Amino acid sequence: MKRVTMGHGAGGEMMQELIAKSIAPFLPKIKIEVPLDSMDDAAIVDDIIFTTDGHTVKPIFFPGGDIGSLAVSGTVNDIAVMGGKPLALSMSMILEEGLEIEVLERVTKSIGNCSELSGVPVVTGDTKVMEKGAIERMIISAAAVGKRHPAMDHNLKVASSYRKVDSRWLTDDNVRDGDVILVSGTLGDHGIALLSFREGYGFESQVQSDCAPLNHMIGKLLAVGGITSMKDATRGGFANAINEWNSKSKVGMELVEKDIPMADAVRNASEMLGLDPLTIGNEGKVIIACVPEMAEEVLKALRSDEHGRNAAIVGKASKAVKHVVMRTEVGGRRILEPPVGDPVPRIC
Amino acid sequence: MKRVTMGHGAGGEMMQELIAKSIAPFLPKIKIEVPLDSMDDAAIVDDIIFTTDGHTVKPIFFPGGDIGSLAVSGTVNDIAVMGGKPLALSMSMILEEGLEIEVLERVTKSIGNCSELSGVPVVTGDTKVMEKGAIERMIISAAAVGKRHPAMDHNLKVASSYRKVDSRWLTDDNVRDGDVILVSGTLGDHGIALLSFREGYGFESQVQSDCAPLNHMIGKLLAVGGITSMKDATRGGFANAINEWNSKSKVGMELVEKDIPMADAVRNASEMLGLDPLTIGNEGKVIIACVPEMAEEVLKALRSDEHGRNAAIVGKASKAVKHVVMRTEVGGRRILEPPVGDPVPRIC
């Protein structure tokens, strides 16, 4: 009998297969602007943008964040990277009987702070309790709704002045040959900080979770213009996100390894643990595709924001290659594959 | 140290206190049409109606439904009872490692069927896995978005022709002296069927869960017109719902016990188990307040629908009383209080 494994909960190929085989086929087919099948960061129906994320992070408090800030940032960012303006959040909390009320309040305060920071209110919620042992402490499933960001018209007008743009939103299928690829900062921080803290490896003194709502920063980028697609590099990390662009936009990616921003602690920890940091989840980083003519402007805008200080151009979309090809620091080339399972479980 | 108890997960006063003390105060205050503080079935922001529900039902399959049909019906009904037209659903699934894929598929099929039945598509989702023992089988947090139902203008126009109506939506504070109270069918079925099945009491051969999406039926009622408020009597049951009207609309309720529809099996089981069936959750029943002039028309429309066959008028809002006062079958009067904790845990 086939069973669910931890790998099915990762952002990689196993999860996509589970959804493709055991979930999507049983749901009615519908025609909306961005449907479930497109497996984008959020869906769009009747010009409402809508997303959900379940959070099972362990432990619930970690260096740089907690399950509350994760729940807000995760959904806010999913809306923002699609070119949406998040309007409201819902929180469904499942609590373990016996959980200290103090702990609940600490998480709720964090939700409140992060909600204030992002300017997106929690408007509705639900609370359930399961018996001691039936669930580990607490999980939160957040959902968010939004509308198209007012700066999207300008953003796409700028892009369209250089090349044809097919989508009204920043969908995964919108990257074209020649688009420049940027990342908003160092990669792998969240996963490594959490893993290190959980297992006591000690790297967490040097690296913290990057967990943050990025909607304000993204709004500034849209005001610059020329962005054609955007993703937050959460579960499955950068490797998964860039491969989704590759497969859905049907264009190769040429990356330069040395240009990818990474904290030394993340590099060292990954080496020690035998992990590829590019497959590790981030919670406050976006990858951006934009028309080449606007790349320097977008980079400048990124770097002027506190969440984009370490932003960099890391490569370009290119029909000269088929897959995601990375020029390595030693002068070789390797194909960057999406992760299959989950290198670091329960980090979000 | 204060801790979360099972009672905090019920729909009653303990949960409301938890939300009022440990959740709501830490979230930024916002001004929207129907905010979190109003504790309505759904929130309304920028004319988008939005709701969420977590489902921890045990067992996940039960007579008349399963966790999948619950997840769809619960959120669809929350939108519909506010006068909204549900447009789209999200599903956040948390799975236990080792869960049979067959079980997941059975639940997904049920989500699909119920989605088809209601005409509301699942447009986005999330899947997480927790280690064996860290969660019991599976939980689903669903969210739904909608817009104002097109028939709401007509509905409120009819109501306004008889008395002043203050809300554009069917909010809990919209009931007025003289409004007639209806229920759409027998009460207590879901909770008793589930409890009986779980504990092996044997009543489940006579009573099944009423779990169903009610949006089509509610659409028909709005087309009749004159409805001023509506609630689905889920956690905390009828007793909780009617008391919310009482406190938020600041008007008393006079009910006639013998007019409240109830299956014999529910009555007998409740008596045997020492439960008040009016405090037990329903998943396919609504309570309706309407202007008295339209009550018979609304009742007729209810009874013409498969989900409203046993509908009845059960009383009226009345400033002559302060609380929810029920005329009992033996000729006495009792105050129907909202449940404090949870008479039957984990039924939704």
XYZ file of C-alpha atoms in Angstrom:
696
model
C 0.000 0.000 0.000
C 1.341 3.417 -0.939
C 1.739 5.836 1.915
C 2.505 9.485 2.490
C 6.168 10.094 3.339
C 7.964 13.151 4.700
C 9.253 13.827 1.182
C 5.692 14.454 0.024
C 5.597 17.502 2.267
C 8.606 19.117 0.669
C 8.406 21.625 -2.119
C 10.081 19.296 -4.592
C 9.143 16.774 -7.234
C 7.571 14.253 -4.849
C 5.020 16.781 -3.654
C 4.259 17.881 -7.175
C 3.685 14.264 -8.131
C 1.393 13.728 -5.136
C -0.664 16.752 -6.105
C -0.686 15.798 -9.773
C -1.730 12.186 -9.107
C -3.723 12.096 -5.885
C -5.248 15.540 -5.517
C -5.717 17.568 -8.717
C -7.357 14.796 -10.816
C -10.247 14.512 -8.350
C -11.113 18.189 -8.326
C -13.478 19.650 -10.923
C -11.713 21.333 -13.829
C -12.352 25.036 -13.975
C -11.410 27.891 -16.237
C -10.033 30.808 -14.290
C -7.211 33.223 -14.981
C -4.633 31.364 -12.860
C -5.986 27.959 -11.743
C -4.744 25.291 -9.320
C -3.194 23.287 -12.174
C -0.789 26.096 -12.972
C 0.778 25.498 -9.527
C 1.640 29.169 -9.204
C 2.195 30.881 -5.833
C -1.441 31.995 -5.726
C -4.612 31.527 -7.760
C -6.577 34.260 -9.455
C -10.328 34.124 -9.796
C -12.524 37.032 -10.801
C -9.543 39.359 -10.277
C -9.242 38.253 -6.639
C -5.876 36.726 -5.825
C -6.018 33.990 -3.234
C -3.485 31.722 -1.537
C -3.020 29.424 1.457
C -0.117 27.927 3.396
C -0.021 25.463 6.269
C 2.717 25.914 8.853
C 4.063 22.940 10.781
C 7.454 24.416 11.656
C 9.385 22.733 14.468
C 10.192 24.305 16.866
C 7.566 27.035 16.719
C 10.056 29.703 17.898
C 13.425 29.962 16.137
C 16.156 32.544 15.552
C 14.658 35.322 13.463
C 11.037 34.315 13.625
C 8.303 31.976 14.747
C 5.244 30.181 13.402
C 3.259 33.432 13.594
C 5.617 35.599 11.546
C 5.980 32.693 9.103
C 2.215 32.422 8.651
C 1.866 36.123 7.853
C 4.986 36.425 5.686
C 4.342 33.229 3.749
C 0.900 34.208 2.512
C 1.603 37.926 2.099
C 4.635 37.084 -0.037
C 2.710 34.554 -2.145
C 0.241 37.287 -3.068
C 2.907 39.953 -3.601
C 5.152 37.900 -5.901
C 2.227 37.384 -8.283
C 1.800 41.147 -8.681
C -0.991 41.256 -6.129
C -1.618 43.661 -3.296
C -2.519 41.617 -0.215
C -5.680 42.933 1.459
C -6.522 40.551 4.256
C -5.387 37.444 6.076
C -7.170 34.536 7.735
C -5.618 32.358 10.419
C -6.775 28.842 11.213
C -5.009 27.745 14.394
C -4.943 24.139 15.583
C -3.761 23.920 19.186
C -2.678 21.019 21.332
C -4.589 20.611 24.554
C -2.312 21.771 27.354
C -0.459 24.363 25.268
C 0.515 27.241 27.526
C -1.710 30.276 26.946
C 1.488 32.349 27.169
C 2.839 30.530 24.135
C -0.358 31.149 22.204
C -0.189 34.827 23.126
C 3.450 35.103 22.100
C 2.560 33.675 18.690
C -0.482 35.920 18.362
C 1.647 38.974 19.199
C 4.051 37.960 16.486
C 1.167 37.601 14.029
C 0.022 41.071 15.089
C 3.475 42.622 14.672
C 3.995 41.077 11.281
C 0.495 42.051 10.226
C 1.244 45.647 11.246
C 4.596 45.585 9.456
C 3.031 44.367 6.240
C -0.074 46.496 6.614
C -2.236 43.453 5.977
C -4.883 42.828 8.651
C -6.037 39.487 10.005
C -9.763 39.715 9.371
C -11.020 36.229 10.144
C -9.875 33.071 11.868
C -10.683 29.769 13.434
C -9.398 27.955 16.513
C -9.531 24.224 17.109
C -8.056 22.114 19.891
C -6.840 18.507 19.597
C -6.142 16.207 22.538
C -2.683 16.102 24.035
C -0.532 13.964 21.764
C -2.889 14.218 18.775
C -0.914 17.179 17.486
C 2.496 18.615 18.306
C 1.966 22.015 20.014
C 0.330 24.043 17.251
C -0.036 24.463 13.544
C -1.356 27.462 11.664
C -2.892 27.511 8.223
C -3.045 31.022 6.881
C -4.814 32.230 3.779
C -4.688 35.620 2.109
C -6.694 37.521 -0.453
C -5.663 40.458 -2.530
C -6.295 42.443 -5.659
C -4.019 43.315 -8.549
C -1.358 45.761 -7.363
C -2.064 49.273 -8.667
C 1.556 49.549 -9.902
C 1.215 46.437 -12.079
C -0.111 48.417 -15.040
C 2.973 50.626 -14.980
C 5.268 47.647 -14.407
C 3.979 45.731 -17.402
C 3.816 48.835 -19.574
C 7.545 49.303 -19.013
C 8.208 45.626 -19.776
C 5.980 45.788 -22.876
C 7.958 48.712 -24.234
C 10.853 46.272 -24.681
C 9.136 42.986 -25.530
C 5.720 41.356 -25.755
C 4.311 40.368 -22.343
C 1.597 37.691 -22.246
C 0.342 37.681 -18.657
C -1.444 40.349 -16.614
C 0.190 38.808 -13.537
C 3.727 37.752 -12.648
C 3.040 34.094 -13.416
C 5.637 31.341 -13.685
C 5.096 31.030 -17.437
C 5.991 34.648 -18.139
C 9.806 34.461 -18.379
C 11.327 34.849 -21.846
C 14.714 34.443 -23.505
C 16.976 37.273 -22.419
C 15.154 38.159 -19.182
C 17.607 38.891 -16.395
C 17.338 36.860 -13.169
C 17.869 38.575 -9.817
C 17.668 37.367 -6.246
C 16.813 39.743 -3.412
C 19.534 38.552 -1.019
C 21.445 35.691 0.540
C 19.903 32.256 0.044
C 19.425 29.403 2.510
C 19.354 31.502 5.697
C 15.969 30.387 6.971
C 16.455 26.644 6.551
C 19.983 26.583 7.898
C 19.156 28.785 10.894
C 16.196 26.620 11.784
C 17.967 23.301 11.274
C 21.016 24.455 13.181
C 18.913 25.722 16.088
C 16.797 22.554 16.186
C 19.748 20.191 16.090
C 22.149 22.336 18.104
C 24.818 22.714 15.402
C 25.680 26.235 16.536
C 25.505 28.062 13.201
C 22.415 29.941 14.368
C 24.656 32.459 16.127
C 25.846 33.527 12.674
C 22.694 33.144 10.610
C 19.053 33.928 11.336
C 15.850 33.213 9.520
C 15.101 35.838 6.880
C 11.365 35.517 7.572
C 9.734 38.836 6.564
C 6.807 40.231 4.601
C 8.161 41.597 1.325
C 5.081 43.325 -0.041
C 6.388 46.865 0.504
C 9.701 46.085 -1.197
C 7.891 44.417 -4.091
C 5.630 47.454 -4.442
C 8.753 49.603 -4.954
C 10.034 47.236 -7.631
C 6.743 47.371 -9.516
C 6.976 51.161 -9.438
C 10.333 50.852 -11.219
C 8.863 48.491 -13.795
C 9.933 45.868 -16.288
C 9.427 42.828 -14.036
C 7.951 39.842 -15.861
C 7.840 37.171 -13.149
C 8.581 36.765 -9.475
C 8.629 33.886 -6.972
C 9.392 33.507 -3.316
C 11.990 30.798 -2.889
C 10.333 28.911 -0.011
C 10.121 25.098 0.184
C 12.512 23.538 -2.302
C 14.507 26.757 -2.288
C 15.975 28.637 -5.217
C 16.555 25.369 -7.100
C 12.867 24.550 -7.097
C 11.716 28.063 -7.987
C 14.077 28.496 -10.926
C 13.206 25.049 -12.268
C 9.514 25.938 -12.154
C 10.286 28.922 -14.370
C 12.316 26.674 -16.641
C 9.543 24.140 -17.093
C 6.553 26.487 -17.172
C 8.098 29.266 -19.256
C 9.846 26.680 -21.449
C 13.092 28.594 -21.500
C 16.542 27.615 -20.228
C 18.363 29.430 -17.447
C 22.045 30.357 -17.384
C 23.287 31.154 -13.891
C 26.639 32.179 -12.477
C 27.281 30.392 -9.184
C 29.674 32.963 -7.744
C 27.071 35.707 -8.223
C 24.495 33.976 -6.012
C 24.550 35.742 -2.633
C 25.137 33.404 0.284
C 26.199 33.883 3.888
C 29.456 32.162 4.828
C 27.709 30.384 7.692
C 25.148 28.928 5.274
C 27.884 27.821 2.899
C 29.887 26.221 5.713
C 26.905 24.578 7.380
C 25.666 23.186 4.080
C 29.066 21.750 3.296
C 29.318 20.168 6.721
C 25.808 18.709 6.512
C 26.022 17.615 2.891
C 23.140 19.867 1.844
C 22.774 21.950 -1.295
C 21.890 25.407 0.072
C 20.085 26.204 -3.161
C 17.458 23.559 -2.309
C 16.829 24.945 1.178
C 13.786 27.071 1.925
C 13.869 30.847 2.345
C 11.081 32.909 3.908
C 12.093 36.413 2.969
C 13.694 36.169 -0.445
C 12.316 36.559 -3.918
C 13.688 35.694 -7.306
C 12.862 38.137 -10.035
C 12.843 38.009 -13.827
C 12.862 41.317 -15.666
C 13.547 42.673 -19.130
C 17.310 43.187 -19.481
C 16.928 46.921 -20.119
C 15.519 47.436 -16.597
C 17.750 45.035 -14.671
C 20.111 47.646 -13.216
C 17.207 49.866 -12.166
C 15.453 46.973 -10.467
C 18.693 45.963 -8.734
C 19.145 49.514 -7.466
C 15.601 49.589 -6.085
C 16.134 46.214 -4.408
C 19.347 47.313 -2.746
C 17.731 50.464 -1.406
C 15.294 48.332 0.624
C 16.273 46.756 3.939
C 15.155 43.344 2.674
C 17.115 43.630 -0.573
C 20.487 44.985 0.589
C 22.355 41.924 -0.694
C 20.415 41.606 -3.932
C 22.277 40.494 -7.040
C 21.898 39.663 -10.691
C 22.561 35.935 -10.929
C 21.973 35.064 -14.563
C 19.506 35.184 -17.416
C 16.887 33.189 -19.231
C 18.355 31.778 -22.396
C 17.090 29.640 -25.226
C 20.704 28.580 -25.823
C 20.288 26.032 -23.000
C 17.481 23.629 -22.199
C 17.668 23.259 -18.430
C 18.934 25.354 -15.525
C 22.656 25.497 -16.186
C 25.047 26.953 -13.665
C 28.591 28.098 -14.386
C 30.483 26.911 -11.313
C 33.199 28.757 -9.495
C 35.852 26.367 -10.764
C 34.869 27.099 -14.350
C 32.701 24.049 -14.987
C 28.997 23.791 -15.711
C 26.395 21.856 -13.820
C 22.677 21.396 -14.217
C 20.777 22.630 -11.175
C 17.969 20.116 -10.613
C 14.904 20.687 -8.444
C 15.088 18.749 -5.165
C 13.225 15.439 -5.178
C 12.300 15.133 -1.517
C 12.928 17.327 1.473
C 16.495 18.120 2.514
C 15.299 19.755 5.751
C 11.805 18.775 6.922
C 9.383 20.986 8.887
C 11.131 24.300 8.419
C 7.909 26.132 7.533
C 0.252 28.477 34.254
C -2.875 28.758 32.126
C -3.217 26.196 29.402
C -5.375 25.481 26.395
C -8.111 22.928 27.119
C -10.429 20.992 24.831
C -13.203 23.421 25.778
C -11.289 26.233 24.096
C -11.804 24.480 20.792
C -15.559 24.433 21.066
C -17.829 27.049 19.612
C -18.956 28.259 23.007
C -18.068 30.877 25.553
C -14.632 29.500 26.418
C -13.462 29.855 22.846
C -14.910 33.330 22.580
C -13.061 34.287 25.743
C -9.816 32.812 24.413
C -10.163 34.816 21.218
C -11.193 37.960 23.072
C -8.312 37.743 25.587
C -5.417 35.939 23.923
C -5.836 36.546 20.217
C -7.809 39.639 19.177
C -6.058 42.170 21.483
C -2.700 41.469 19.838
C -3.865 42.041 16.300
C -3.853 45.535 14.778
C -7.258 47.239 14.881
C -8.681 47.839 11.461
C -11.762 49.441 10.034
C -13.452 47.215 7.516
C -17.089 46.516 6.793
C -17.253 43.308 8.868
C -14.044 42.869 10.932
C -12.660 40.039 13.072
C -14.023 41.640 16.246
C -17.571 41.257 15.039
C -17.038 37.475 15.240
C -19.394 36.914 12.325
C -19.280 33.808 10.126
C -17.031 35.602 7.638
C -15.227 38.921 7.302
C -15.805 41.486 4.611
C -13.020 43.646 3.264
C -13.229 45.746 0.125
C -16.440 43.911 -0.795
C -14.608 40.572 -0.742
C -16.074 38.108 1.736
C -13.515 35.811 3.306
C -13.610 32.975 5.841
C -11.584 30.050 7.158
C -12.239 26.851 9.111
C -9.895 24.211 10.465
C -11.129 20.635 10.472
C -9.864 18.154 13.042
C -12.811 15.753 12.922
C -12.266 12.288 14.360
C -12.700 9.882 12.662
C -12.121 11.439 9.256
C -14.857 9.302 7.646
C -18.264 9.142 9.318
C -21.894 8.398 8.382
C -23.007 11.084 5.953
C -19.678 12.705 5.292
C -15.954 12.981 5.853
C -13.307 15.603 6.523
C -13.331 16.577 2.846
C -17.056 17.278 2.536
C -16.892 19.086 5.899
C -14.085 21.341 4.692
C -15.995 22.373 1.579
C -19.419 22.696 3.218
C -18.130 24.566 6.259
C -16.510 27.393 4.343
C -19.079 27.556 1.540
C -21.844 27.854 4.135
C -19.995 30.533 6.116
C -19.863 32.681 2.990
C -23.437 31.925 1.933
C -25.080 32.715 5.294
C -23.576 36.210 5.207
C -25.291 36.931 1.889
C -22.161 36.127 -0.068
C -21.731 34.093 -3.221
C -18.737 31.780 -2.699
C -16.318 31.977 -5.619
C -13.324 29.889 -4.696
C -11.878 27.599 -2.054
C -8.398 26.934 -0.754
C -7.366 23.736 1.007
C -4.406 23.476 3.349
C -3.875 19.799 4.119
C -1.632 18.562 6.918
C -0.934 14.850 6.572
C 0.596 12.312 8.914
C 3.589 10.467 7.551
C 2.430 6.961 6.693
C -1.145 7.955 5.818
C -2.389 5.626 3.090
C -2.453 7.383 -0.292
C -5.829 5.676 -0.809
C -7.201 7.556 2.188
C -5.885 10.855 0.863
C -7.467 10.132 -2.510
C -10.809 9.209 -0.928
C -10.816 12.550 0.894
C -9.762 14.445 -2.217
C -12.559 12.794 -4.224
C -15.006 13.893 -1.571
C -13.655 17.451 -1.757
C -14.073 17.252 -5.525
C -17.649 15.959 -5.315
C -18.670 18.555 -2.804
C -16.936 21.273 -4.790
C -18.879 20.171 -7.882
C -22.145 20.038 -5.929
C -21.676 23.556 -4.618
C -20.220 24.882 -7.851
C -17.325 26.374 -5.922
C -13.893 25.369 -7.242
C -10.787 24.619 -5.211
C -8.325 27.035 -6.768
C -5.306 26.844 -4.503
C -3.886 24.650 -1.777
C -0.969 23.540 0.295
C 0.230 20.165 1.519
C 2.453 19.537 4.508
C 3.539 16.302 6.163
C 4.295 15.776 9.852
C 6.133 12.790 11.284
C 4.186 9.737 12.382
C 2.680 10.540 15.772
C 3.106 14.322 15.439
C -0.420 14.580 14.072
C -3.391 12.235 13.991
C -3.994 11.185 10.363
C -4.912 14.466 8.722
C -6.372 17.882 9.245
C -7.652 20.315 6.648
C -7.925 24.066 6.957
C -10.121 25.455 4.237
C -10.665 29.074 3.340
C -13.139 30.606 0.931
C -13.625 33.915 -0.815
C -16.741 35.315 -2.351
C -18.546 38.428 -3.429
C -21.912 39.810 -2.425
C -24.663 37.563 -3.778
C -26.419 39.199 -6.737
C -29.811 38.474 -5.125
C -28.896 40.395 -1.956
C -30.115 43.696 -3.391
C -33.532 42.194 -4.036
C -33.554 40.416 -0.666
C -32.863 43.571 1.304
C -35.184 45.659 -0.841
C -38.024 43.346 0.152
C -37.003 43.512 3.818
C -36.671 47.306 3.625
C -40.199 47.623 2.309
C -41.367 46.470 5.745
C -38.762 47.912 8.101
C -35.453 49.740 8.169
C -32.463 47.452 7.476
C -29.030 48.604 8.631
C -26.581 46.132 7.110
C -25.718 45.384 3.486
C -24.903 41.843 4.618
C -26.694 39.240 6.744
C -24.657 40.068 9.834
C -25.368 38.894 13.367
C -26.349 42.411 14.476
C -29.135 42.727 11.922
C -32.036 41.014 13.735
C -34.834 43.271 15.008
C -37.878 42.986 17.249
C -40.564 41.032 15.439
C -38.297 39.190 13.003
C -39.378 35.582 12.586
C -36.825 32.838 13.307
C -36.688 29.754 11.092
C -34.454 26.711 11.045
C -33.825 24.802 7.844
C -34.299 21.310 9.311
C -33.676 18.859 12.141
C -31.000 19.908 14.598
C -28.182 17.901 16.162
C -27.876 15.263 13.420
C -24.205 15.820 12.618
C -22.872 15.774 16.158
C -24.969 12.830 17.307
C -24.214 10.749 14.194
C -20.513 11.389 14.600
C -20.394 10.791 18.331
C -22.502 7.660 18.073
C -20.344 6.255 15.281
C -17.118 7.078 17.092
C -18.206 5.584 20.391
C -20.266 2.724 18.949
C -23.602 3.750 20.508
C -25.542 2.489 17.495
C -27.704 5.553 16.803
C -25.822 6.171 13.566
C -28.053 3.640 11.812
C -30.925 6.086 12.367
C -29.207 9.424 11.966
C -26.533 10.640 9.585
C -24.482 13.802 9.407
C -26.324 16.578 7.549
C -23.032 17.844 6.112
C -23.865 19.667 2.854
C -23.140 22.885 0.993
C -26.218 25.103 1.307
C -25.300 27.904 -1.087
C -27.844 26.923 -3.758
C -30.676 26.723 -1.221
C -29.672 30.047 0.279
C -29.611 31.625 -3.178
C -33.268 30.585 -3.605
C -34.167 32.158 -0.271
C -32.523 35.447 -1.214
C -34.557 35.424 -4.416
C -37.689 35.276 -2.256
C -36.465 38.129 -0.082
C -36.989 39.626 3.333
C -34.166 37.810 5.122
C -32.288 39.995 7.596
C -29.749 37.598 9.097
C -28.587 34.030 8.725
C -26.152 31.719 10.498
C -25.028 28.160 10.097
C -25.474 26.358 13.408
C -22.090 24.610 13.531
C -19.926 24.394 16.683
C -21.977 25.254 19.716
C -25.110 24.389 17.765
C -28.365 26.281 17.596
C -27.949 27.476 21.189
C -24.737 29.273 20.363
C -25.983 30.777 17.110
C -29.205 32.162 18.562
C -27.374 33.598 21.543
C -24.983 35.390 19.218
C -27.973 37.050 17.588
C -29.306 37.894 21.014
C -26.122 39.568 22.178
C -25.071 41.241 18.933
C -28.497 42.396 17.776
C -29.438 43.307 21.352
C -32.874 41.794 21.068
C -34.474 38.917 22.984
C -35.634 35.691 21.371
C -38.865 33.833 22.094
C -38.764 30.236 20.928
C -41.239 27.373 21.024
C -39.471 24.124 21.898
C -41.980 21.787 20.256
C -41.580 23.614 16.947
C -37.847 22.940 16.741
C -37.376 20.071 14.278
C -35.453 17.145 15.708
C -35.004 13.507 14.710
C -36.224 10.975 17.290
C -32.818 9.297 17.284
C -31.142 12.615 18.153
C -33.646 13.247 20.930
C -33.192 9.741 22.355
C -29.423 9.726 22.045
C -29.159 13.139 23.674
C -31.336 12.041 26.552
C -29.319 8.896 27.058
C -26.010 10.763 26.909
C -27.133 13.745 28.970
C -26.500 16.201 26.134
C -28.571 19.187 25.066
C -29.059 18.593 21.331
C -29.415 22.335 20.802
C -25.746 22.788 21.757
C -24.527 20.147 19.307
C -22.973 21.121 15.989
C -24.758 20.895 12.664
C -23.024 21.028 9.284
C -25.941 21.492 6.931
C -28.437 23.627 8.781
C -29.035 27.336 8.858
C -31.053 29.545 11.138
C -32.776 32.431 9.465
C -34.254 35.712 10.641
C -36.689 37.429 8.311
C -39.304 40.139 8.404
C -42.579 38.590 9.613
C -44.421 39.487 6.413
C -42.152 37.181 4.392
C -41.849 34.288 6.842
C -44.345 31.959 5.158
C -42.825 32.604 1.731
C -39.345 31.889 3.026
C -40.580 28.717 4.740
C -42.168 27.553 1.498
C -38.948 28.141 -0.421
C -36.971 26.287 2.241
C -39.272 23.271 2.142
C -39.071 23.072 -1.641
C -35.312 22.444 -1.369
C -33.886 19.024 -0.550
C -31.853 20.524 2.306
C -34.832 22.356 3.780
C -37.584 19.719 3.675
C -38.007 19.752 7.478
C -37.709 23.516 7.873
C -39.876 25.217 10.487
C -40.677 28.534 12.088
C -39.393 28.238 15.660
C -39.996 31.638 17.194
C -39.368 35.343 16.880
C -37.123 38.139 18.009
C -38.831 40.080 20.762
C -37.970 43.071 22.877
C -40.429 41.723 25.449
C -37.663 39.384 26.684
C -33.998 39.997 27.350
C -32.400 36.608 26.682
C -33.216 33.567 24.591
C -36.386 32.279 26.207
C -37.886 28.969 25.208
C -41.457 27.874 25.900
C -41.020 24.222 26.835
C -43.259 21.347 25.840
C -44.584 21.010 29.379
C -45.708 24.628 29.359
C -42.781 26.143 31.273
C -40.144 28.620 30.150
C -36.408 28.186 30.201
C -33.521 30.383 29.190
C -31.439 28.759 26.465
C -27.827 29.558 27.321
C -24.898 29.264 24.943
C -22.698 26.234 25.724
C -19.625 27.028 27.809
C -17.244 24.316 26.652
C -17.610 21.512 24.160
C -20.288 18.870 24.691
C -18.876 16.736 21.871
C -15.244 17.441 20.921
C -13.713 17.037 17.466
C -16.892 16.713 15.451
C -15.735 19.179 12.795
